[in-house]
mmCIF file of C-alpha atoms in Angstrom:
data_model
loop_
_atom_site.group_PDB
_atom_site.id
_atom_site.type_symbol
_atom_site.label_atom_id
_atom_site.label_comp_id
_atom_site.label_asym_id
_atom_site.label_seq_id
_atom_site.Cartn_x
_atom_site.Cartn_y
_atom_site.Cartn_z
ATOM 1 C CA MET A 282 7.700 29.276 -27.172
ATOM 2 C CA THR A 283 8.471 25.810 -28.479
ATOM 3 C CA ALA A 284 5.812 23.501 -29.823
ATOM 4 C CA SER A 285 6.201 21.122 -26.892
ATOM 5 C CA ALA A 286 5.938 23.952 -24.374
ATOM 6 C CA ALA A 287 2.722 25.174 -26.073
ATOM 7 C CA ARG A 288 0.931 21.851 -25.768
ATOM 8 C CA ARG A 289 -2.398 21.792 -24.019
ATOM 9 C CA TYR A 290 -3.685 18.679 -22.316
ATOM 10 C CA PRO A 291 -7.177 17.721 -21.123
ATOM 11 C CA ASP A 292 -8.043 18.494 -17.521
ATOM 12 C CA TYR A 293 -9.551 15.032 -16.853
ATOM 13 C CA GLY A 294 -11.709 16.339 -14.027
ATOM 14 C CA THR A 295 -13.222 12.918 -13.338
ATOM 15 C CA PHE A 296 -9.757 11.435 -12.882
ATOM 16 C CA ALA A 297 -9.022 14.151 -10.322
ATOM 17 C CA VAL A 298 -12.180 13.171 -8.416
ATOM 18 C CA TRP A 299 -11.164 9.506 -8.480
ATOM 19 C CA ARG A 300 -7.671 10.334 -7.233
ATOM 20 C CA LEU A 301 -9.185 12.334 -4.373
ATOM 21 C CA LEU A 302 -11.532 9.472 -3.492
ATOM 22 C CA ALA A 303 -8.584 7.046 -3.499
ATOM 23 C CA ALA A 304 -6.605 9.343 -1.183
ATOM 24 C CA MET A 305 -9.594 9.641 1.157
ATOM 25 C CA LEU A 306 -10.021 5.878 1.127
ATOM 26 C CA VAL A 307 -6.409 5.435 2.225
ATOM 27 C CA MET A 308 -6.881 8.061 4.922
ATOM 28 C CA GLY A 309 -10.016 6.342 6.212
ATOM 29 C CA TYR A 310 -8.264 2.981 6.197
ATOM 30 C CA HIS A 311 -5.334 4.218 8.254
ATOM 31 C CA PHE A 312 -7.557 6.130 10.671
ATOM 32 C CA SER A 313 -9.619 2.973 11.205
ATOM 33 C CA PHE A 314 -6.690 1.297 12.987
ATOM 34 C CA SER A 315 -7.207 3.703 15.886
ATOM 35 C CA ALA A 316 -10.945 2.998 16.098
ATOM 36 C CA PRO A 317 -12.409 0.846 18.875
ATOM 37 C CA HIS A 318 -13.221 -2.662 17.659
ATOM 38 C CA ASP A 319 -11.510 -1.775 14.379
ATOM 39 C CA ASP A 320 -11.116 -5.242 12.871
ATOM 40 C CA ALA A 321 -14.342 -5.238 10.880
ATOM 41 C CA LEU A 322 -13.809 -1.679 9.677
ATOM 42 C CA THR A 323 -10.220 -2.218 8.541
ATOM 43 C CA THR A 324 -11.250 -5.444 6.792
ATOM 44 C CA TRP A 325 -13.968 -3.513 4.961
ATOM 45 C CA PHE A 326 -11.403 -0.992 3.733
ATOM 46 C CA GLU A 327 -8.941 -3.714 2.753
ATOM 47 C CA HIS A 328 -11.403 -5.136 0.250
ATOM 48 C CA MET A 329 -10.832 -1.990 -1.821
ATOM 49 C CA ASN A 330 -7.060 -2.265 -2.020
ATOM 50 C CA PRO A 331 -7.079 -2.191 -5.880
ATOM 51 C CA LEU A 332 -8.420 1.381 -5.744
ATOM 52 C CA LEU A 333 -4.942 2.368 -4.589
ATOM 53 C CA ASP A 334 -3.620 0.812 -7.804
ATOM 54 C CA MET A 335 -6.090 2.992 -9.698
ATOM 55 C CA PHE A 336 -4.164 5.993 -8.391
ATOM 56 C CA PHE A 337 -0.970 4.698 -10.012
ATOM 57 C CA VAL A 338 -2.719 3.621 -13.224
ATOM 58 C CA LEU A 339 -4.067 7.158 -13.603
ATOM 59 C CA SER A 340 -0.599 8.518 -12.921
ATOM 60 C CA GLY A 341 0.834 6.311 -15.662
ATOM 61 C CA PHE A 342 -1.875 7.424 -18.106
ATOM 62 C CA LEU A 343 -1.296 11.122 -17.441
ATOM 63 C CA ILE A 344 2.502 11.013 -17.324
ATOM 64 C CA TYR A 345 2.733 8.904 -20.470
ATOM 65 C CA GLU A 346 0.371 11.229 -22.314
ATOM 66 C CA ARG A 347 2.493 14.261 -21.499
ATOM 67 C CA TYR A 348 6.005 12.873 -21.740
ATOM 68 C CA HIS A 349 6.132 9.693 -23.840
ATOM 69 C CA ASP A 350 7.779 11.571 -26.712
ATOM 70 C CA ARG A 351 9.701 14.053 -24.572
ATOM 71 C CA VAL A 352 12.121 11.956 -22.517
ATOM 72 C CA LEU A 353 14.299 10.401 -25.187
ATOM 73 C CA THR A 354 17.065 13.002 -25.025
ATOM 74 C CA ARG A 355 19.290 13.618 -22.046
ATOM 75 C CA GLY A 356 18.187 17.213 -21.579
ATOM 76 C CA ALA A 357 14.468 16.522 -21.901
ATOM 77 C CA TYR A 358 14.658 13.536 -19.562
ATOM 78 C CA GLY A 359 16.599 15.547 -17.001
ATOM 79 C CA ARG A 360 13.989 18.281 -17.032
ATOM 80 C CA PHE A 361 11.192 15.732 -16.681
ATOM 81 C CA VAL A 362 12.886 14.165 -13.651
ATOM 82 C CA LEU A 363 13.479 17.568 -12.078
ATOM 83 C CA ARG A 364 9.875 18.609 -12.648
ATOM 84 C CA ARG A 365 8.503 15.472 -11.016
ATOM 85 C CA LEU A 366 10.994 15.721 -8.157
ATOM 86 C CA SER A 367 10.007 19.340 -7.547
ATOM 87 C CA ARG A 368 6.381 18.247 -7.223
ATOM 88 C CA LEU A 369 6.903 15.242 -4.952
ATOM 89 C CA TYR A 370 9.993 15.832 -2.898
ATOM 90 C CA PRO A 371 9.323 18.977 -0.808
ATOM 91 C CA LEU A 372 6.285 17.437 0.883
ATOM 92 C CA HIS A 373 8.054 14.100 1.243
ATOM 93 C CA LEU A 374 10.960 15.829 2.952
ATOM 94 C CA ALA A 375 8.667 17.801 5.257
ATOM 95 C CA THR A 376 6.653 14.784 6.419
ATOM 96 C CA LEU A 377 9.763 12.622 6.697
ATOM 97 C CA GLY A 378 11.319 15.331 8.866
ATOM 98 C CA PHE A 379 8.280 15.272 11.157
ATOM 99 C CA PHE A 380 8.450 11.511 11.693
ATOM 100 C CA ALA A 381 12.237 11.539 12.013
ATOM 101 C CA ALA A 382 11.828 14.095 14.821
ATOM 102 C CA VAL A 383 9.181 11.898 16.485
ATOM 103 C CA GLY A 384 11.495 8.906 16.186
ATOM 104 C CA MET A 385 14.464 10.710 17.687
ATOM 105 C CA ALA A 386 12.331 11.974 20.558
ATOM 106 C CA ALA A 387 11.027 8.446 21.169
ATOM 107 C CA HIS A 388 14.505 6.906 21.104
ATOM 108 C CA ALA A 389 15.666 9.590 23.533
ATOM 109 C CA GLY A 390 12.833 8.690 25.921
ATOM 110 C CA LEU A 391 11.183 12.100 25.629
ATOM 111 C CA ILE A 392 7.886 10.687 24.347
ATOM 112 C CA GLU A 393 6.180 7.335 24.119
ATOM 113 C CA ALA A 394 5.680 5.907 20.646
ATOM 114 C CA GLY A 395 4.666 2.465 19.483
ATOM 115 C CA GLY A 396 6.973 0.522 17.206
ATOM 116 C CA ILE A 397 10.117 2.453 18.046
ATOM 117 C CA ASP A 398 12.398 -0.222 16.612
ATOM 118 C CA SER A 399 10.248 -0.788 13.509
ATOM 119 C CA ARG A 400 8.365 2.385 12.535
ATOM 120 C CA TYR A 401 11.243 4.608 13.691
ATOM 121 C CA ASP A 402 14.217 2.520 12.634
ATOM 122 C CA MET A 403 16.805 5.261 12.154
ATOM 123 C CA SER A 404 18.977 2.973 10.034
ATOM 124 C CA GLN A 405 16.330 3.310 7.312
ATOM 125 C CA LEU A 406 16.342 7.093 7.317
ATOM 126 C CA LEU A 407 18.703 7.397 4.351
ATOM 127 C CA THR A 408 16.751 5.026 2.129
ATOM 128 C CA ASN A 409 13.605 7.007 2.928
ATOM 129 C CA LEU A 410 15.454 10.242 2.230
ATOM 130 C CA PHE A 411 16.480 9.036 -1.235
ATOM 131 C CA LEU A 412 13.100 7.369 -1.984
ATOM 132 C CA LEU A 413 14.506 3.858 -2.151
ATOM 133 C CA GLN A 414 12.396 2.267 0.582
ATOM 134 C CA ALA A 415 10.001 0.477 -1.816
ATOM 135 C CA TRP A 416 12.745 -1.021 -3.971
ATOM 136 C CA GLY A 417 13.002 -4.222 -1.930
ATOM 137 C CA VAL A 418 15.712 -2.994 0.423
ATOM 138 C CA HIS A 419 13.602 -3.371 3.593
ATOM 139 C CA ASP A 420 10.944 -5.690 4.951
ATOM 140 C CA THR A 421 8.938 -3.038 6.801
ATOM 141 C CA LEU A 422 7.613 0.455 6.220
ATOM 142 C CA THR A 423 9.045 3.221 8.362
ATOM 143 C CA PHE A 424 8.515 6.912 9.200
ATOM 144 C CA ASN A 425 5.781 8.285 6.896
ATOM 145 C CA TYR A 426 4.740 4.831 5.778
ATOM 146 C CA VAL A 427 2.615 6.044 2.842
ATOM 147 C CA SER A 428 5.754 7.398 1.158
ATOM 148 C CA TRP A 429 6.428 3.870 -0.108
ATOM 149 C CA SER A 430 4.215 4.891 -3.021
ATOM 150 C CA LEU A 431 6.416 7.911 -3.765
ATOM 151 C CA SER A 432 9.383 5.569 -3.828
ATOM 152 C CA GLY A 433 7.534 3.369 -6.311
ATOM 153 C CA GLU A 434 6.436 6.322 -8.446
ATOM 154 C CA TRP A 435 10.010 7.595 -8.449
ATOM 155 C CA PHE A 436 11.098 4.215 -9.793
ATOM 156 C CA ALA A 437 8.420 4.438 -12.497
ATOM 157 C CA TYR A 438 9.567 7.940 -13.458
ATOM 158 C CA LEU A 439 13.136 6.741 -13.820
ATOM 159 C CA MET A 440 11.893 3.877 -16.006
ATOM 160 C CA LEU A 441 9.731 6.097 -18.218
ATOM 161 C CA PRO A 442 12.262 6.049 -21.115
ATOM 162 C CA VAL A 443 11.734 2.275 -21.293
ATOM 163 C CA LEU A 444 8.008 2.800 -21.825
ATOM 164 C CA ALA A 445 8.641 5.677 -24.210
ATOM 165 C CA PHE A 446 11.015 3.612 -26.314
ATOM 166 C CA ALA A 447 8.733 0.556 -26.329
ATOM 167 C CA GLY A 448 5.712 2.641 -27.275
ATOM 168 C CA LEU A 449 7.404 4.671 -29.989
ATOM 169 C CA ARG A 450 9.184 1.704 -31.578
ATOM 170 C CA MET A 451 6.567 -1.025 -31.191
ATOM 171 C CA GLY A 452 3.393 0.828 -30.317
ATOM 172 C CA LEU A 453 0.764 -0.809 -28.151
ATOM 173 C CA ALA A 454 2.363 -4.240 -28.558
ATOM 174 C CA GLY A 455 5.612 -2.945 -27.068
ATOM 175 C CA LEU A 456 3.866 -1.636 -23.959
ATOM 176 C CA VAL A 457 1.887 -4.863 -23.572
ATOM 177 C CA ALA A 458 5.161 -6.796 -23.759
ATOM 178 C CA VAL A 459 6.674 -4.624 -20.999
ATOM 179 C CA LEU A 460 3.602 -5.182 -18.804
ATOM 180 C CA ALA A 461 3.638 -8.938 -19.442
ATOM 181 C CA LEU A 462 7.303 -9.204 -18.497
ATOM 182 C CA THR A 463 6.759 -7.066 -15.392
ATOM 183 C CA LEU A 464 3.779 -9.125 -14.229
ATOM 184 C CA ALA A 465 5.647 -12.369 -14.895
ATOM 185 C CA GLY A 466 8.484 -11.130 -12.717
ATOM 186 C CA LEU A 467 6.104 -10.035 -9.962
ATOM 187 C CA GLU A 468 4.232 -13.341 -10.019
ATOM 188 C CA TRP A 469 7.515 -15.221 -9.816
ATOM 189 C CA ALA A 470 8.706 -13.031 -6.937
ATOM 190 C CA SER A 471 5.534 -13.777 -4.948
ATOM 191 C CA ARG A 472 5.266 -17.428 -5.990
ATOM 192 C CA ASP A 473 5.721 -18.616 -2.406
ATOM 193 C CA ALA A 474 3.150 -16.225 -0.928
ATOM 194 C CA THR A 475 0.986 -17.857 1.711
ATOM 195 C CA ASP A 476 -1.374 -14.911 2.275
ATOM 196 C CA TYR A 477 -2.560 -11.786 0.514
ATOM 197 C CA SER A 478 -0.034 -9.462 2.150
ATOM 198 C CA GLN A 479 2.841 -11.400 0.557
ATOM 199 C CA THR A 480 1.547 -11.084 -2.998
ATOM 200 C CA TRP A 481 2.764 -8.499 -5.511
ATOM 201 C CA TYR A 482 -0.624 -6.767 -5.577
ATOM 202 C CA ASP A 483 -0.309 -5.911 -1.899
ATOM 203 C CA ALA A 484 3.450 -5.314 -1.944
ATOM 204 C CA LYS A 485 4.653 -2.114 -0.313
ATOM 205 C CA SER A 486 8.208 -2.564 0.933
ATOM 206 C CA TRP A 487 9.036 -3.859 -2.569
ATOM 207 C CA GLY A 488 6.153 -2.067 -4.227
ATOM 208 C CA ALA A 489 8.217 -0.366 -6.947
ATOM 209 C CA GLY A 490 7.459 -3.285 -9.261
ATOM 210 C CA ARG A 491 3.745 -3.134 -8.432
ATOM 211 C CA ILE A 492 3.621 0.569 -9.216
ATOM 212 C CA PHE A 493 5.614 0.158 -12.425
ATOM 213 C CA ALA A 494 3.091 -2.466 -13.557
ATOM 214 C CA ASP A 495 0.220 -0.066 -12.784
ATOM 215 C CA PHE A 496 2.088 2.743 -14.497
ATOM 216 C CA THR A 497 2.614 0.630 -17.625
ATOM 217 C CA PHE A 498 -1.063 -0.346 -17.631
ATOM 218 C CA GLY A 499 -1.909 3.355 -17.609
ATOM 219 C CA ALA A 500 0.343 3.912 -20.627
ATOM 220 C CA ILE A 501 -1.423 1.047 -22.424
ATOM 221 C CA LEU A 502 -4.805 2.605 -21.690
ATOM 222 C CA PHE A 503 -3.610 5.885 -23.190
ATOM 223 C CA ARG A 504 -2.654 4.059 -26.383
ATOM 224 C CA ILE A 505 -6.021 2.279 -26.467
ATOM 225 C CA VAL A 506 -7.883 5.556 -26.040
ATOM 226 C CA GLY A 507 -5.974 6.985 -28.982
ATOM 227 C CA ARG A 508 -7.306 4.177 -31.211
ATOM 228 C CA LEU A 509 -10.986 4.442 -30.287
ATOM 229 C CA PRO A 510 -13.631 6.893 -31.528
ATOM 230 C CA ALA A 511 -14.836 9.502 -29.057
ATOM 231 C CA ARG A 512 -18.458 8.346 -29.427
ATOM 232 C CA LEU A 513 -17.640 5.266 -27.335
ATOM 233 C CA GLY A 514 -16.866 7.431 -24.326
ATOM 234 C CA SER A 515 -19.260 8.079 -21.461
ATOM 235 C CA ARG A 516 -18.802 9.485 -17.974
ATOM 236 C CA PRO A 517 -21.768 7.485 -16.582
ATOM 237 C CA ALA A 518 -20.320 4.312 -18.105
ATOM 238 C CA GLY A 519 -16.980 5.139 -16.498
ATOM 239 C CA TRP A 520 -18.599 5.426 -13.078
ATOM 240 C CA MET A 521 -20.537 2.217 -13.755
ATOM 241 C CA PHE A 522 -17.351 0.288 -14.529
ATOM 242 C CA LEU A 523 -15.696 1.740 -11.426
ATOM 243 C CA GLY A 524 -18.670 0.641 -9.347
ATOM 244 C CA LEU A 525 -18.530 -2.844 -10.866
ATOM 245 C CA SER A 526 -14.843 -3.070 -10.022
ATOM 246 C CA ILE A 527 -15.644 -2.332 -6.374
ATOM 247 C CA VAL A 528 -18.325 -5.031 -6.428
ATOM 248 C CA THR A 529 -15.752 -7.550 -7.667
ATOM 249 C CA MET A 530 -13.354 -6.495 -4.904
ATOM 250 C CA PHE A 531 -15.897 -7.340 -2.232
ATOM 251 C CA ALA A 532 -16.828 -10.517 -4.098
ATOM 252 C CA GLY A 533 -13.206 -11.659 -3.952
ATOM 253 C CA MET A 534 -12.858 -11.986 -7.716
ATOM 254 C CA GLY A 535 -9.208 -10.955 -7.714
ATOM 255 C CA THR A 536 -7.053 -7.955 -8.487
ATOM 256 C CA TYR A 537 -6.785 -8.652 -12.218
ATOM 257 C CA VAL A 538 -10.559 -8.513 -12.671
ATOM 258 C CA ALA A 539 -10.843 -5.326 -10.615
ATOM 259 C CA LEU A 540 -8.046 -3.619 -12.538
ATOM 260 C CA ALA A 541 -9.520 -4.665 -15.888
ATOM 261 C CA LEU A 542 -12.786 -2.965 -14.950
ATOM 262 C CA ILE A 543 -10.907 0.079 -13.687
ATOM 263 C CA GLY A 544 -9.190 0.157 -17.072
ATOM 264 C CA CYS A 545 -12.588 0.163 -18.798
ATOM 265 C CA ALA A 546 -13.679 3.018 -16.546
ATOM 266 C CA ILE A 547 -10.603 5.074 -17.409
ATOM 267 C CA VAL A 548 -11.051 4.507 -21.151
ATOM 268 C CA CYS A 549 -14.734 5.509 -21.067
ATOM 269 C CA VAL A 550 -14.003 8.752 -19.231
ATOM 270 C CA ALA A 551 -10.852 9.638 -21.167
ATOM 271 C CA LEU A 552 -12.662 9.349 -24.505
ATOM 272 C CA VAL A 553 -15.078 12.021 -23.312
ATOM 273 C CA GLU A 554 -12.746 14.347 -21.472
ATOM 274 C CA ARG A 555 -10.176 14.491 -24.269
ATOM 275 C CA GLN A 556 -12.734 16.360 -26.372
ATOM 276 C CA PRO A 557 -12.541 20.194 -26.483
ATOM 277 C CA ASP A 558 -16.200 20.681 -25.533
ATOM 278 C CA SER A 559 -16.223 18.229 -22.626
ATOM 279 C CA ALA A 560 -15.850 20.734 -19.790
ATOM 280 C CA SER A 561 -18.113 20.139 -16.799
ATOM 281 C CA SER A 562 -19.026 23.020 -14.501
ATOM 282 C CA LEU A 563 -19.345 20.587 -11.599
ATOM 283 C CA LEU A 564 -15.878 19.124 -12.121
ATOM 284 C CA THR A 565 -14.413 22.598 -12.635
ATOM 285 C CA GLY A 566 -15.982 23.728 -9.371
ATOM 286 C CA LEU A 567 -14.490 20.755 -7.530
ATOM 287 C CA ALA A 568 -10.963 21.455 -8.815
ATOM 288 C CA PRO A 569 -9.802 23.450 -5.746
ATOM 289 C CA VAL A 570 -10.582 20.362 -3.626
ATOM 290 C CA THR A 571 -9.531 17.582 -5.990
ATOM 291 C CA ILE A 572 -6.114 19.170 -6.430
ATOM 292 C CA LEU A 573 -5.448 18.357 -2.757
ATOM 293 C CA SER A 574 -5.290 14.566 -3.226
ATOM 294 C CA TYR A 575 -1.491 14.346 -2.958
ATOM 295 C CA GLY A 576 -1.406 16.549 0.127
ATOM 296 C CA ILE A 577 -4.178 14.557 1.798
ATOM 297 C CA TYR A 578 -2.327 11.347 1.063
ATOM 298 C CA MET A 579 0.947 12.615 2.529
ATOM 299 C CA TRP A 580 -0.321 14.682 5.463
ATOM 300 C CA HIS A 581 -2.914 12.318 6.910
ATOM 301 C CA PRO A 582 -0.340 10.118 8.747
ATOM 302 C CA VAL A 583 0.911 13.283 10.452
ATOM 303 C CA MET A 584 -2.643 14.157 11.496
ATOM 304 C CA GLU A 585 -3.133 10.553 12.613
ATOM 305 C CA THR A 586 -0.114 10.831 14.910
ATOM 306 C CA LEU A 587 -1.078 14.234 16.296
ATOM 307 C CA PHE A 588 -4.756 13.551 16.893
ATOM 308 C CA PHE A 589 -5.015 9.810 17.572
ATOM 309 C CA SER A 590 -1.668 9.032 19.186
ATOM 310 C CA GLY A 591 -1.640 12.489 20.728
ATOM 311 C CA VAL A 592 -4.951 14.142 21.590
ATOM 312 C CA TRP A 593 -7.211 11.068 21.669
ATOM 313 C CA LYS A 594 -4.781 8.908 23.604
ATOM 314 C CA LEU A 595 -3.106 11.421 25.887
ATOM 315 C CA ALA A 596 -5.985 13.793 26.564
ATOM 316 C CA PHE A 597 -8.904 11.365 26.542
ATOM 317 C CA GLY A 598 -7.201 8.076 27.332
ATOM 318 C CA ALA A 599 -8.380 6.417 24.098
ATOM 319 C CA PRO A 600 -11.707 5.212 25.531
ATOM 320 C CA GLU A 601 -13.591 2.386 23.814
ATOM 321 C CA THR A 602 -16.529 4.515 22.740
ATOM 322 C CA SER A 603 -18.414 5.313 19.576
ATOM 323 C CA LEU A 604 -17.591 8.976 20.209
ATOM 324 C CA PHE A 605 -14.331 8.155 18.488
ATOM 325 C CA TYR A 606 -16.084 8.403 15.124
ATOM 326 C CA LEU A 607 -17.270 11.912 15.955
ATOM 327 C CA PHE A 608 -13.778 12.869 17.061
ATOM 328 C CA ALA A 609 -12.341 11.403 13.830
ATOM 329 C CA ALA A 610 -13.954 14.255 11.912
ATOM 330 C CA VAL A 611 -11.369 16.593 13.469
ATOM 331 C CA PRO A 612 -8.245 15.027 11.899
ATOM 332 C CA VAL A 613 -10.126 14.600 8.615
ATOM 333 C CA VAL A 614 -10.927 18.309 8.443
ATOM 334 C CA ALA A 615 -7.433 19.164 9.683
ATOM 335 C CA THR A 616 -5.918 17.059 6.894
ATOM 336 C CA PHE A 617 -7.855 18.973 4.231
ATOM 337 C CA VAL A 618 -6.941 22.344 5.740
ATOM 338 C CA VAL A 619 -3.259 21.508 6.124
ATOM 339 C CA ALA A 620 -3.144 20.064 2.589
ATOM 340 C CA ALA A 621 -4.601 23.278 1.176
ATOM 341 C CA LEU A 622 -2.222 25.511 3.120
ATOM 342 C CA SER A 623 0.726 23.286 2.278
ATOM 343 C CA LEU A 624 -0.016 23.373 -1.443
ATOM 344 C CA ARG A 625 -0.337 27.144 -1.574
ATOM 345 C CA PHE A 626 2.352 28.304 0.803
ATOM 346 C CA PHE A 627 4.923 25.503 0.736
ATOM 347 C CA GLU A 628 4.729 22.970 -2.095
ATOM 348 C CA THR A 629 4.079 25.374 -4.982
ATOM 349 C CA PRO A 630 6.755 27.914 -3.971
ATOM 350 C CA ALA A 631 9.241 25.106 -3.297
ATOM 351 C CA ALA A 632 8.563 23.520 -6.700
ATOM 352 C CA ARG A 633 9.073 26.850 -8.439
ATOM 353 C CA ALA A 634 12.322 27.433 -6.578
ATOM 354 C CA ILE A 635 13.640 23.983 -7.506
ATOM 355 C CA MET A 636 12.758 24.468 -11.176
ATOM 356 C CA ALA A 637 14.332 27.925 -11.202
ATOM 357 C CA LEU A 638 17.501 26.526 -9.667
ATOM 358 C CA GLY A 639 17.531 23.749 -12.255
ATOM 359 C CA ASP A 640 17.142 26.275 -15.074
ATOM 360 C CA ARG A 641 20.036 28.336 -13.750
ATOM 361 C CA GLN A 642 22.228 25.267 -13.503
ATOM 362 C CA ARG A 643 21.298 24.182 -17.017
ATOM 363 C CA LYS A 644 22.131 27.590 -18.452
ATOM 364 C CA ALA A 645 25.404 27.694 -16.550
ATOM 365 C CA VAL A 646 26.670 24.460 -18.141
ATOM 366 C CA GLN A 647 25.526 25.277 -21.650
ATOM 367 C CA PRO A 648 28.395 26.214 -23.929
ATOM 368 C CA ALA A 649 28.620 29.877 -24.724
ATOM 369 C CA ARG A 650 26.970 30.712 -28.037
ATOM 370 C CA ALA A 651 28.761 32.721 -30.611
#
């Protein structure tokens, strides 16, 4: 076994909890659009938009930690890309297939569906298929709308060698320079924004730049953690900073302030959980649930369609009643169950099959050894 293959990385159980909470927040936000008198509820959720960025900042921290010195050769980079694709793409393809089928049925007049010409624009199927939909090629989100973030993460993965090179050659200053240039470009791109939805920190259809900025910030935080003594770390302080960031979101103090506090939270927790004796029985016990965050994020729009556009609307007539909130527990539970089954019986086997195929292809093209 090679040295790189033998590496062991911290579990970061608190990060897994935060990622799960972010996924549940997104699920609650999207479900709230089906609620009666939903305006106040959706506005409440929208205050916490920067928590979605936290998801990508954590991703940047974790990916940079594991691969910043392992993507600078063609072979290593190719394996990294294949590994990430094997994790993300099977579930993306499955959920995209579901919404493509709904769209085709709606266009054929077999079912009724809102936003046929926008949500189910079949001309955008290929860009969704190749994870390009958040690269500024469209003005709207289509099919499984949350997959815009996969498109953005895919862009960040492809750009990882830039971060690796900047970090290895110039250290923390190199990563800060990349982030500064990225933010300058994003601010310039949204210079004419007249409302929040047109700004880079709410961008989705061109959210690749937003996610790359978050991703780079995560890499910077990893470098900062590496320079600080472990005694400065604290899980309670991490939760405190996260709570303060949420307070600033509701106070309207801006995305930069919220993300700075989220950064402090990540640093405080990482300093603790990088230590060998930092294991928490509570966090270990939550692992079977926290590992479902990606599945919850990707499957909940499917559950939303089945239960709110389907059962609630067709079977009950979508009445304006507070019983909706009791009914909403059904798709929430269904999302968790489907995410768990999907991870065990579909995503994990599919990822293994893709990696095995990649290994066979790699061995087949290697020159024969004497």
